[in-house]
Short mmCIF file of C-alpha atoms and ligand atoms in Angstrom, two decimals:
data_model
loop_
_atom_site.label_atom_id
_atom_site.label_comp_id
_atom_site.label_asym_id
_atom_site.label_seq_id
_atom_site.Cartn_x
_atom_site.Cartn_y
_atom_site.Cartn_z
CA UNK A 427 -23.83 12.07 23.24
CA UNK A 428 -23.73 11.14 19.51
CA UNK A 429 -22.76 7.13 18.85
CA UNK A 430 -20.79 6.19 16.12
CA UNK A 431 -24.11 5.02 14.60
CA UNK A 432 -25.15 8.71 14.47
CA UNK A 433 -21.91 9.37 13.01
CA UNK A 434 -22.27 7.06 10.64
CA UNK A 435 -26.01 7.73 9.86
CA UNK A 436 -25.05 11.47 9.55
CA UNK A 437 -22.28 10.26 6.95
CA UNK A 438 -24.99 8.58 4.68
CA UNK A 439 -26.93 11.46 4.50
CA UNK A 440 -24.79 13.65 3.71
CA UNK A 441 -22.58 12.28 0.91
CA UNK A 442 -24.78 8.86 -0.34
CA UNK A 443 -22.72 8.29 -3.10
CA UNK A 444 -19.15 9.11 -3.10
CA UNK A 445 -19.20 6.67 0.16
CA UNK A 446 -18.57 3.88 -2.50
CA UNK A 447 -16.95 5.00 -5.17
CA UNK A 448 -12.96 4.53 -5.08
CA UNK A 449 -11.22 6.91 -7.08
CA UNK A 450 -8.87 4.49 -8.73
CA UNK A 451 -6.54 6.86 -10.91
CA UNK A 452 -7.05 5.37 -13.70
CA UNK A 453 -4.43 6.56 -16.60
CA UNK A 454 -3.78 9.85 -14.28
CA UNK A 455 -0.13 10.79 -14.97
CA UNK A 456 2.63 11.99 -13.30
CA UNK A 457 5.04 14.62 -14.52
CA UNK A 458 7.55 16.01 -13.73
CA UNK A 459 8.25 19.97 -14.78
CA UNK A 460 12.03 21.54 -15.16
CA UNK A 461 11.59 25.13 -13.66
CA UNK A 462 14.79 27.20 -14.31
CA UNK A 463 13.80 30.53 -11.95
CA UNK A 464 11.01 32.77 -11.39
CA UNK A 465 8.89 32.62 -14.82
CA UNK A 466 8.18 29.16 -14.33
CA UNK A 467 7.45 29.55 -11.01
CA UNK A 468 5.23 32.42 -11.20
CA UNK A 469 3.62 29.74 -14.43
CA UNK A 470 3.07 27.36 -12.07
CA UNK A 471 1.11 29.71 -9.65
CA UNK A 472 -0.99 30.92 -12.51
CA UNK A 473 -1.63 27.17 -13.81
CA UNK A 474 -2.39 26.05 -10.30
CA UNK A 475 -5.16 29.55 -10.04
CA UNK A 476 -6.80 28.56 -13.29
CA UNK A 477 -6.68 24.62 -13.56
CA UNK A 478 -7.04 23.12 -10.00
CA UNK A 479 -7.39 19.85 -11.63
CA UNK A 480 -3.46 20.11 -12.36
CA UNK A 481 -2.22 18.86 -9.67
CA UNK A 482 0.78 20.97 -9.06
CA UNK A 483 3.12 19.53 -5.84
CA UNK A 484 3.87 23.22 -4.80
CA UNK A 485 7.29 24.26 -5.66
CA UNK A 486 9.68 25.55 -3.10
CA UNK A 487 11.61 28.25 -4.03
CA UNK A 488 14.36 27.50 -5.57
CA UNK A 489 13.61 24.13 -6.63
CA UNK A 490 14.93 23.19 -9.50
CA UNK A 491 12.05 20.41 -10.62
CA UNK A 492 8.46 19.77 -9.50
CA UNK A 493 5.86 17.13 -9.89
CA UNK A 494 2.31 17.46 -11.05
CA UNK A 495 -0.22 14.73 -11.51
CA UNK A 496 -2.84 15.15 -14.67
CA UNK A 497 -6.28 13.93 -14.87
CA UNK A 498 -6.66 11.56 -18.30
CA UNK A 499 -8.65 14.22 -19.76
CA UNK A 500 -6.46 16.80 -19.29
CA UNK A 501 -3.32 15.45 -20.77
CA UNK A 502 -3.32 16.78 -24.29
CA UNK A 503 -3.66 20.56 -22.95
CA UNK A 504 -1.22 20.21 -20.56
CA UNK A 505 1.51 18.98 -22.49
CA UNK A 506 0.33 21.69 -25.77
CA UNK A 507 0.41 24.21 -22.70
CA UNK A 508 3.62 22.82 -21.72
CA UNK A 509 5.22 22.71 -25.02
CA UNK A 510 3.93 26.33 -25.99
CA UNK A 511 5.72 28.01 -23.09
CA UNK A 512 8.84 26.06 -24.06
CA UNK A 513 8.66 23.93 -20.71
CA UNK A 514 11.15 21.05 -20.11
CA UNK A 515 9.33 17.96 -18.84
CA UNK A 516 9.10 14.19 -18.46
CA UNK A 517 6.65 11.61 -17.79
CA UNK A 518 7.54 9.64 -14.36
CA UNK A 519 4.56 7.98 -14.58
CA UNK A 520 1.68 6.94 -16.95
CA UNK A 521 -0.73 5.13 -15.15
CA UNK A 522 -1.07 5.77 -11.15
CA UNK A 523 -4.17 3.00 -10.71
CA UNK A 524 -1.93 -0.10 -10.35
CA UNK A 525 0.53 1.36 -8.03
CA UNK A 526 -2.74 2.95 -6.35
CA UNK A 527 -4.28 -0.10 -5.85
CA UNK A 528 -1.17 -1.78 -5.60
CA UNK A 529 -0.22 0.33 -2.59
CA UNK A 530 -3.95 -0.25 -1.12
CA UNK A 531 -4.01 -4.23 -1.25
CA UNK A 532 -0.34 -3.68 0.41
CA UNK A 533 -1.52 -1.96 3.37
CA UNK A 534 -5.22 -4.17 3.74
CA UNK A 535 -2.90 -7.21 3.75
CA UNK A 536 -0.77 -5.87 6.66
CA UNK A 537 -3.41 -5.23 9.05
CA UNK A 538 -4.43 -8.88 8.79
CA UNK A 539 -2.09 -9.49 10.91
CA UNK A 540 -2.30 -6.94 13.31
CA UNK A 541 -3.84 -7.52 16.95
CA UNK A 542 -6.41 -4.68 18.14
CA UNK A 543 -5.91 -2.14 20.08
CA UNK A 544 -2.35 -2.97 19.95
CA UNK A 545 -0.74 -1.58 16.71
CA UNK A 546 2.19 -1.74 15.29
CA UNK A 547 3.19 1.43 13.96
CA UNK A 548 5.92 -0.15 11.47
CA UNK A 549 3.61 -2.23 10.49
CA UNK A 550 0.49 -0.51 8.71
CA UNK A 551 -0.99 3.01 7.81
CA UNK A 552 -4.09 3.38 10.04
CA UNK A 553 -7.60 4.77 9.64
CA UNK A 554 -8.88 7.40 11.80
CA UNK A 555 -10.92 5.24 13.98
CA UNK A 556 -8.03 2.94 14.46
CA UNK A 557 -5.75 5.33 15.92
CA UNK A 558 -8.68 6.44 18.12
CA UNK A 559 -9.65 2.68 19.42
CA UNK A 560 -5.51 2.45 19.86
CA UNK A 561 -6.07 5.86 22.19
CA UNK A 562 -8.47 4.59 23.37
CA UNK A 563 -6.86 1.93 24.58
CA UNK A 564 -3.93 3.83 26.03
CA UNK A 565 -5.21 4.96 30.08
CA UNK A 566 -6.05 1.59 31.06
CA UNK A 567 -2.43 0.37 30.20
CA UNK A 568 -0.62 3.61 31.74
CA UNK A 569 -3.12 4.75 34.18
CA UNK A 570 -0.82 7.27 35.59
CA UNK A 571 1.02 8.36 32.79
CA UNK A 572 -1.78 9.26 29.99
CA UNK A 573 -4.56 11.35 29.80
CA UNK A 574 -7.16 11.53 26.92
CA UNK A 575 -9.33 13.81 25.77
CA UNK A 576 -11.65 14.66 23.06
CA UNK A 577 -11.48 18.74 22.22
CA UNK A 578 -14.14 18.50 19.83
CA UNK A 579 -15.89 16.98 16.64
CA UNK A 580 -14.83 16.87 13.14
CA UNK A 581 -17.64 18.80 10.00
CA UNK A 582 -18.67 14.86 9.78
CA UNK A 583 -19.13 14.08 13.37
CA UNK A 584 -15.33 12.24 13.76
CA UNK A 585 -14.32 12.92 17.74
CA UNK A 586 -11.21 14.32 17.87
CA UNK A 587 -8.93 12.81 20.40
CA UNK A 588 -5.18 14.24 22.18
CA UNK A 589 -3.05 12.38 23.97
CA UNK A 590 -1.14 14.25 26.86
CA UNK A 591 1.99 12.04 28.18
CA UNK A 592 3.60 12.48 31.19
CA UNK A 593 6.56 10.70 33.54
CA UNK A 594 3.42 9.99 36.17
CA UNK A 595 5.31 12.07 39.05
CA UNK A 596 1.71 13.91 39.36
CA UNK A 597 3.78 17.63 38.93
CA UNK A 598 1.16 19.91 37.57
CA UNK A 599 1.29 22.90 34.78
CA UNK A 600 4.88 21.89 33.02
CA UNK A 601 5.70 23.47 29.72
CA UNK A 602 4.49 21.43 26.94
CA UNK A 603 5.60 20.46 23.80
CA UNK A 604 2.34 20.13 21.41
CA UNK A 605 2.80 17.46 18.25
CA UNK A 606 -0.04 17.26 15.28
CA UNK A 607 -0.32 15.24 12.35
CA UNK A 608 -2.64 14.68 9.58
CA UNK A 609 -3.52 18.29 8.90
CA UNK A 610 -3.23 17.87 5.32
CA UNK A 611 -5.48 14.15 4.66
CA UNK A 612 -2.98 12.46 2.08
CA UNK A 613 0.89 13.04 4.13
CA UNK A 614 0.43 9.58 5.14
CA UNK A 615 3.67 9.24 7.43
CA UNK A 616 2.16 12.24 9.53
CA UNK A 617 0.34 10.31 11.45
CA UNK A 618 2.29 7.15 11.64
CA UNK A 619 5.05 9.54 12.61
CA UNK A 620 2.91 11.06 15.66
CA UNK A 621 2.30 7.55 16.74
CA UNK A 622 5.34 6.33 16.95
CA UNK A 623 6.42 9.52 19.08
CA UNK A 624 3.40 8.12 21.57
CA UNK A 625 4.84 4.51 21.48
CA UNK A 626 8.54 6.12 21.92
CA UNK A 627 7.61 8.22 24.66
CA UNK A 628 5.51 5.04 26.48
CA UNK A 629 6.66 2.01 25.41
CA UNK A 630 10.35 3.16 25.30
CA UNK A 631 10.31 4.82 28.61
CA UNK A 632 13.78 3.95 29.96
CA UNK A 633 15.68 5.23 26.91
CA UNK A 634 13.47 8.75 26.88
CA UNK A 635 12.34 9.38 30.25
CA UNK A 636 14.56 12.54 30.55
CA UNK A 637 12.04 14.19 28.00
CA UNK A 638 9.57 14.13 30.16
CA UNK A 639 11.28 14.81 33.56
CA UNK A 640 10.36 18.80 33.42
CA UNK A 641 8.18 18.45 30.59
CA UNK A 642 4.89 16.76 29.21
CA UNK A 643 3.99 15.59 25.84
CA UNK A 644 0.68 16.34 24.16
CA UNK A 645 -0.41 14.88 20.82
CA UNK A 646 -2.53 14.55 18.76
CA UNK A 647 -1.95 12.69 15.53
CA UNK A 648 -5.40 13.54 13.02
CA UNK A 649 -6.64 17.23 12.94
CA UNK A 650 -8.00 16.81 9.62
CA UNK A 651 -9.62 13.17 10.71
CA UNK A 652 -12.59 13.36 7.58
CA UNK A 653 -9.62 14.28 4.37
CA UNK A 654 -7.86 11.45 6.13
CA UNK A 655 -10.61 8.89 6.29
CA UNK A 656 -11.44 9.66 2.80
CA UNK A 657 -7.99 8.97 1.36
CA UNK A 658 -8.69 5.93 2.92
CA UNK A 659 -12.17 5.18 1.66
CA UNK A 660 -12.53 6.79 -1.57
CA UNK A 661 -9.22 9.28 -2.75
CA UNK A 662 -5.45 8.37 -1.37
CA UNK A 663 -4.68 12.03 -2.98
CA UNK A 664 -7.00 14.24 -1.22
CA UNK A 665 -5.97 17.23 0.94
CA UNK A 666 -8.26 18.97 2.36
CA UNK A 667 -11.17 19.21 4.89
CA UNK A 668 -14.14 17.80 3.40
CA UNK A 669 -16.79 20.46 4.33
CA UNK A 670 -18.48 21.63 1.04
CA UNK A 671 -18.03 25.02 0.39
CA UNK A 672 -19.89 28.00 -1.64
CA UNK A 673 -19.01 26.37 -4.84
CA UNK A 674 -20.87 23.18 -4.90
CA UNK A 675 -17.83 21.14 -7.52
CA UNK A 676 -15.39 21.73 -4.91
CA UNK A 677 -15.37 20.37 -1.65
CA UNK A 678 -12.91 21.15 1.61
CA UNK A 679 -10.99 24.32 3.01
CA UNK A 680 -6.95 23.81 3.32
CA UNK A 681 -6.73 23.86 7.55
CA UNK A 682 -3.47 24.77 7.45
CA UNK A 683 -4.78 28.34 5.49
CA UNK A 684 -7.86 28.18 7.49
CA UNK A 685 -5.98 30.14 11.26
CA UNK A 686 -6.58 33.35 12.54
CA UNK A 687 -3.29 34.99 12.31
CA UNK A 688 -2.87 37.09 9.04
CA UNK A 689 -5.23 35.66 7.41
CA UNK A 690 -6.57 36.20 3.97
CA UNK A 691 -3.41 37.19 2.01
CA UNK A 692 -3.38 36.68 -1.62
CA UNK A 693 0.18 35.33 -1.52
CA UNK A 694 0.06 32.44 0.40
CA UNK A 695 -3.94 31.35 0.41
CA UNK A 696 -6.59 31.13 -1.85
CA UNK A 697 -10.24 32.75 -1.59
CA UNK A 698 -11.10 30.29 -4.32
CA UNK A 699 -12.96 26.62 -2.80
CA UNK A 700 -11.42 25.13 -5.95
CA UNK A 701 -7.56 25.88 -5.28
CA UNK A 702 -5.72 23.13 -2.73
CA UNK A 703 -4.86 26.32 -0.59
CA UNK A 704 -8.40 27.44 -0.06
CA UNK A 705 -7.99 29.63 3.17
CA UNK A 706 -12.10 29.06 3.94
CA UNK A 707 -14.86 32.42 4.21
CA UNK A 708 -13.53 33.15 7.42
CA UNK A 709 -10.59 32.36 9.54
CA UNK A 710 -11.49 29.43 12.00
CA UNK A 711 -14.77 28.30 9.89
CA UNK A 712 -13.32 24.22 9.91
CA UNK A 713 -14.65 22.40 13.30
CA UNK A 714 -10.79 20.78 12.85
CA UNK A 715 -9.48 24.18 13.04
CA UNK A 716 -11.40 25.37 15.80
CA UNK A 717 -10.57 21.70 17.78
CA UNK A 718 -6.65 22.57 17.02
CA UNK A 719 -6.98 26.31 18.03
CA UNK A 720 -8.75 25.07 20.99
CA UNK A 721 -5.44 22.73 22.23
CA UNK A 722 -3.33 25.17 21.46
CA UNK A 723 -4.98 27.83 23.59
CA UNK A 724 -6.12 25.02 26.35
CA UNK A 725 -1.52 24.79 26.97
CA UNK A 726 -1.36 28.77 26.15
CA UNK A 727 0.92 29.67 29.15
CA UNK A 728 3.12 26.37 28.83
CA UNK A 729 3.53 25.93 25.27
CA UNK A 730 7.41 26.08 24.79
CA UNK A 731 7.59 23.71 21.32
CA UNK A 732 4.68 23.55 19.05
CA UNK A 733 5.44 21.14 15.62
CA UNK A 734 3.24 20.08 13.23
CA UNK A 735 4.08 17.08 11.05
CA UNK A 736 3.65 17.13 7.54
CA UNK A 737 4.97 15.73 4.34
CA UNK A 738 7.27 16.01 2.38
CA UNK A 739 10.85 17.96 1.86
CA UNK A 740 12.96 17.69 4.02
CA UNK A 741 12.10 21.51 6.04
CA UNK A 742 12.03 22.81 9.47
CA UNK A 743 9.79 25.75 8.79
CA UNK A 744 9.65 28.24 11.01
CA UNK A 745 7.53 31.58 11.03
CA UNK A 746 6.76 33.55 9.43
CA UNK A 747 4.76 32.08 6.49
CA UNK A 748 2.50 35.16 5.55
CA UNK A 749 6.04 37.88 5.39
CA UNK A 750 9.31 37.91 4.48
CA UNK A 751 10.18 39.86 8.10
CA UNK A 752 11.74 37.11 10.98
CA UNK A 753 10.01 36.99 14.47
CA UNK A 754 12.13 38.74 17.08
CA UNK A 755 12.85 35.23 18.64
CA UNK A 756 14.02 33.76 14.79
CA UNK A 757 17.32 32.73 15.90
CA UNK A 758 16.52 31.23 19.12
CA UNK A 759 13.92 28.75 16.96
CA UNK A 760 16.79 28.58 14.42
CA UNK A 761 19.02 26.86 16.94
CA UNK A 762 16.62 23.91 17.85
CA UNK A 763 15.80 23.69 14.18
CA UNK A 764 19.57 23.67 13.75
CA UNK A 765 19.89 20.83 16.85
CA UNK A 766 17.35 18.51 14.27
CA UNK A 767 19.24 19.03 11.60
CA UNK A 768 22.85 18.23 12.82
CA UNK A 769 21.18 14.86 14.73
CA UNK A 770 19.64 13.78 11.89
CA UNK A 771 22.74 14.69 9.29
CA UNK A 772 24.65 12.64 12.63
CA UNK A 773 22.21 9.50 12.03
CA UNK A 774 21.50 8.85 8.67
CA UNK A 775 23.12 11.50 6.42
CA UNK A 776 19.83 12.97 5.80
CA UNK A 777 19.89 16.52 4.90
CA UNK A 778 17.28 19.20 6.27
CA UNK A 779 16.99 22.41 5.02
CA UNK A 780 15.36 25.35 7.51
CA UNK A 781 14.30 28.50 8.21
CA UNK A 782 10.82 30.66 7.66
CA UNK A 783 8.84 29.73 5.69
CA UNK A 784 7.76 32.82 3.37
CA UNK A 785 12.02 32.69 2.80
CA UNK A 786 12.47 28.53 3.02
CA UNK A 787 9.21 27.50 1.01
CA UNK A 788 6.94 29.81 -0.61
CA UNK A 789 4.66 32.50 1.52
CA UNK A 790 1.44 31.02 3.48
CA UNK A 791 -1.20 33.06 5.09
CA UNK A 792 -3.38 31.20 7.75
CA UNK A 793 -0.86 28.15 8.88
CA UNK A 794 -0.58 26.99 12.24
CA UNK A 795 2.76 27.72 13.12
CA UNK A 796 2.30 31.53 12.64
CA UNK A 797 -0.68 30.95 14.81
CA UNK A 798 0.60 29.22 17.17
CA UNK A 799 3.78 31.81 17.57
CA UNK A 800 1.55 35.22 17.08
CA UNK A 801 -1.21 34.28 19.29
CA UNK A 802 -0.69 31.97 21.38
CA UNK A 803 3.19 32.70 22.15
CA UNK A 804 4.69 29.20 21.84
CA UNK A 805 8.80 29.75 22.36
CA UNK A 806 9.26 27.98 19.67
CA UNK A 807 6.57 26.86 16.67
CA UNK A 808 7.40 24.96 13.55
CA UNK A 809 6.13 22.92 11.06
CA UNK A 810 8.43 19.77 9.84
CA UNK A 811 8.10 18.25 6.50
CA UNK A 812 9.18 14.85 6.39
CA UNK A 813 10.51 13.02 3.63
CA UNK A 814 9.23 12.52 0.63
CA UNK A 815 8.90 8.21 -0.08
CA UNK A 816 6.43 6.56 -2.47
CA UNK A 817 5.73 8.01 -6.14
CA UNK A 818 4.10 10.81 -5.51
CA UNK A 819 6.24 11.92 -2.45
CA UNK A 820 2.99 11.29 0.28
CA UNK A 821 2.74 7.88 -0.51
CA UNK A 822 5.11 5.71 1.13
CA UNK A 823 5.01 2.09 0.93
CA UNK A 824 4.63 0.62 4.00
CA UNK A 825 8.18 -0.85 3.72
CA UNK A 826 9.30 2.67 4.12
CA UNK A 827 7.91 3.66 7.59
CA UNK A 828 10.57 1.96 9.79
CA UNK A 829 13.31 4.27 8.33
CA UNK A 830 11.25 7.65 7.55
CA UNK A 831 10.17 7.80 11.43
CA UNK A 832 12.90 6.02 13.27
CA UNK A 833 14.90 9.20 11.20
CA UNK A 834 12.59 11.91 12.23
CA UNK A 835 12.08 10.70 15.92
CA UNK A 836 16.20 11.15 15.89
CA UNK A 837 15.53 15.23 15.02
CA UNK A 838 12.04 15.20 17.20
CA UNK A 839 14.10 14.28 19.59
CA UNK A 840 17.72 16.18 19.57
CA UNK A 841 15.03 19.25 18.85
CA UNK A 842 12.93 19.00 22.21
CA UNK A 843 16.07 18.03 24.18
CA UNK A 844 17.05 21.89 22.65
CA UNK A 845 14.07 23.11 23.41
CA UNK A 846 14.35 21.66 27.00
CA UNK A 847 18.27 23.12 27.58
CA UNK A 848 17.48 26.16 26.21
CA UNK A 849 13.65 26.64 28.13
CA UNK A 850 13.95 25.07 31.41
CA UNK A 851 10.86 24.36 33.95
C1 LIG B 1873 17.63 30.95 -3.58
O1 LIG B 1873 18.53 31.37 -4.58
C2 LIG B 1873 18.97 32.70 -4.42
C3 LIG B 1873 19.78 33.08 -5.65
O2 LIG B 1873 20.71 32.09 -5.96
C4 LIG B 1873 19.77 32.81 -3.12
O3 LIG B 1873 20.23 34.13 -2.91
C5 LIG B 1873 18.87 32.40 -1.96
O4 LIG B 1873 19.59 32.38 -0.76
C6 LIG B 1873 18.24 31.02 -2.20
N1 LIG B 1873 17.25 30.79 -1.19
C7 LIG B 1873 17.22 29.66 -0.46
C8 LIG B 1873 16.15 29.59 0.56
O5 LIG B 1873 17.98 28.74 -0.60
C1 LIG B 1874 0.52 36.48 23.95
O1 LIG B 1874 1.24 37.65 24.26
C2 LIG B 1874 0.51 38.85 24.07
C3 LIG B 1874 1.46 40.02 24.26
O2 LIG B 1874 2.20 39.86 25.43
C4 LIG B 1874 -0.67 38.86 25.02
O3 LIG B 1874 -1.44 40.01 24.83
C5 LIG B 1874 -1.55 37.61 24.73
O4 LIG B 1874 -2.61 37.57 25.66
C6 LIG B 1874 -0.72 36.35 24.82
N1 LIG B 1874 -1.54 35.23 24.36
C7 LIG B 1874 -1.80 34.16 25.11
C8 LIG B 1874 -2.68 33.11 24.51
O5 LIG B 1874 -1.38 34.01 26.25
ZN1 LIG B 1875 1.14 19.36 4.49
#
């Protein structure tokens, strides 16, 4: 068995330097583009393919604005590029390091106060190994009711960990409904979002124990635990995996290109390691893919609601990502998507928008939810994109957790009380 001085030892080895050095932003800017239809659109793909330093927030279709952050460098030939195609912009934001660091010291200062294993999930955004020490700490305090396991390791040696919840009445083999977070490293409310859906489902028994009546719970809140660890340790903006690839500048495969079901497309991944949507050499070449395929296929027979947290928009995606064609079972997903929606509209007047999401978004080739509906059969498979809080959209202040997941666990939970009607045991 490795230790976590192994771990650590095999983290010095490998990447000496960068260990240290915070990215801090400085003078980075923040844009944001007016796109009118289709020409800027098809601009921004182009930009994206040929200056992966831009970074372009991808556009869904039809929006009407997007935001793109510039390296210091860069800004001069981004706004003459900008100007010489006749594109509207402003500047939101000319220097990201104090709010960066303002942001950081924010969230240091809060755990302070915060006593281990215990965590509050208002409270704090969490490291890797904290949520792991806090699942850790979970069977001894509901012996009967949790069950962890590690399905694998991430590319730097990270155990992953997944949490399966159940009412404790021993039942065997119920259909499952299968939550991850923290696929892509810097959607920071993923995983508080997937904790607070464990401390809902435990802490708040009495109010949700119908959920679990016919049905258990299995989560697991950071697939991509090494991006996420490094937006904590060295670059809050950073995406992807972080296993080098062929082209030694650019470092990590996007897991959410990176599955086994129509993979490879042109529209909708990347074959380039310097794009954000790098798809990888092969399908399944990321340990944190293979650990996430692995859960998936580990509930195969029982998965009735697979959802994957992400950030942000506002979107219940369903599949398909990689075509513009609708699964045979479209409108049956369309009708839980459409239970989230109404709950949340209900609630707090937020507004969701939802359907596939080749039609919804943009196309995608390689995401989990088309896995996880055209392999492994889940009834129902979607991604949901929280909303977008902080500056950048990903980067909530901690101030803002208490309302983005007390909202969300209101759709979470109108949509698996669906799922449950609709799909019973
Ligand atoms: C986008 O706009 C077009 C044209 O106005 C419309 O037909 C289409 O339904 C819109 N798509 C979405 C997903 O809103
Ligand atoms: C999904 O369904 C197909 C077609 O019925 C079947 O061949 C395949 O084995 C199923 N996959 C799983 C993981 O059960
Ligand atoms: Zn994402």
């Amino acid at each position: 068995m490795a230790s976590p001085l192994l771990g650590l030892l095999t983290l010095l080895l490998l990447q000496p330097m960068e260990l240290f050095a915070w990215q801090d932003y400085k003078d980075y800017k923040l844009y944001e583009l007016k796109l009118e239809g289709a020409v800027e659109q098809n601009l921004v793909r182009k930009w994206s393919q040929e200056k992966p330093s831009w970074d372009f927030h991808e556009p869904s279709r039809n929006a009407s604005s997007l935001k793109v952050m510039i390296p210091p460098e860069e800004a001069d030939g981004f706004i003459e590029t900008l100007r010489s195609y006749h594109l509207e912009y402003k500047v939101l934001i000319e220097d990201l390091a104090p709010l960066v660091r303002a942001q950081r010291a924010e969230n240091l200062k809060k755990k302070l106060l915060i006593q281990w294993p215990h965590i509050d999930v208002l409270a704090a955004f969490y490291t890797h190994a904290e949520i792991n020490d806090y699942l850790d700490s979970l069977p001894a305090r509901f012996p009967k009711r949790v069950q962890l396991k590690q399905f694998g390791w991430s590319y730097e040696r990270r155990p992953l960990k997944v949490v399966t919840i159940t009412n404790g009445d021993g039942r065997r083999n119920k259909p499952v409904i299968l939550i991850d977070g923290t696929v892509h490293a810097r959607e920071w409310i993923s995983p508080s979002m997937a904790l607070y859906v464990i401390q809902q489902l435990l802490d708040n028994y009495v109010d949700n124990q119908e959920l679990m009546l016919d049905y258990d719970w299995v989560i697991m809140p950071v697939v991509n635990a090494d991006g996420y660890e490094y937006t904590h340790t060295v670059d809050r903006y950073w995406r992807k995996s972080r296993r080098p690839t062929s082209n030694p500048d650019c470092i990590g495969t996007d897991i959410n290109r990176n599955f086994g079901y129509e993979w490879g497309h042109d529209e909708g991944s990347s074959s380039d390691p310097c794009e954000a949507i790098y798809r990888g050499e092969r399908p399944f070449d990321q340990p944190e893919s293979q650990v996430l395929r692995d859960v998936m296929l580990h509930y195969g027979g029982r998965l009735n609601f697979y959802l994957s947290l992400h950030s942000y928009g506002n979107y219940f995606l369903l599949p398909w990502g990689y075509t513009s064609v609708f699964p045979d079972t479209y409108q049956d997903m369309m009708s839980v998507a459409d239970a989230g929606a109404k709950a949340i509209i209900y609630s707090t007047n937020g507004i969701y928008s939802y359907g596939s999401t080749y039609y919804v978004l943009y196309p995608t080739s390689g995401d989990t939810t088309d896995f996880a509906l055209g392999v492994v059969n889940a009834t129902v498979s979607m991604t949901m994109e929280l909303p977008a809080a902080g500056f950048q959209g990903f980067d909530p202040w901690v101030s803002h957790i208490e309302r983005l997941v007390t909202e969300s666990w209101v759709g979470v939970r109108a949509m698996a009380a669906e799922v449950i009607r609709r799909y019973p045991a």
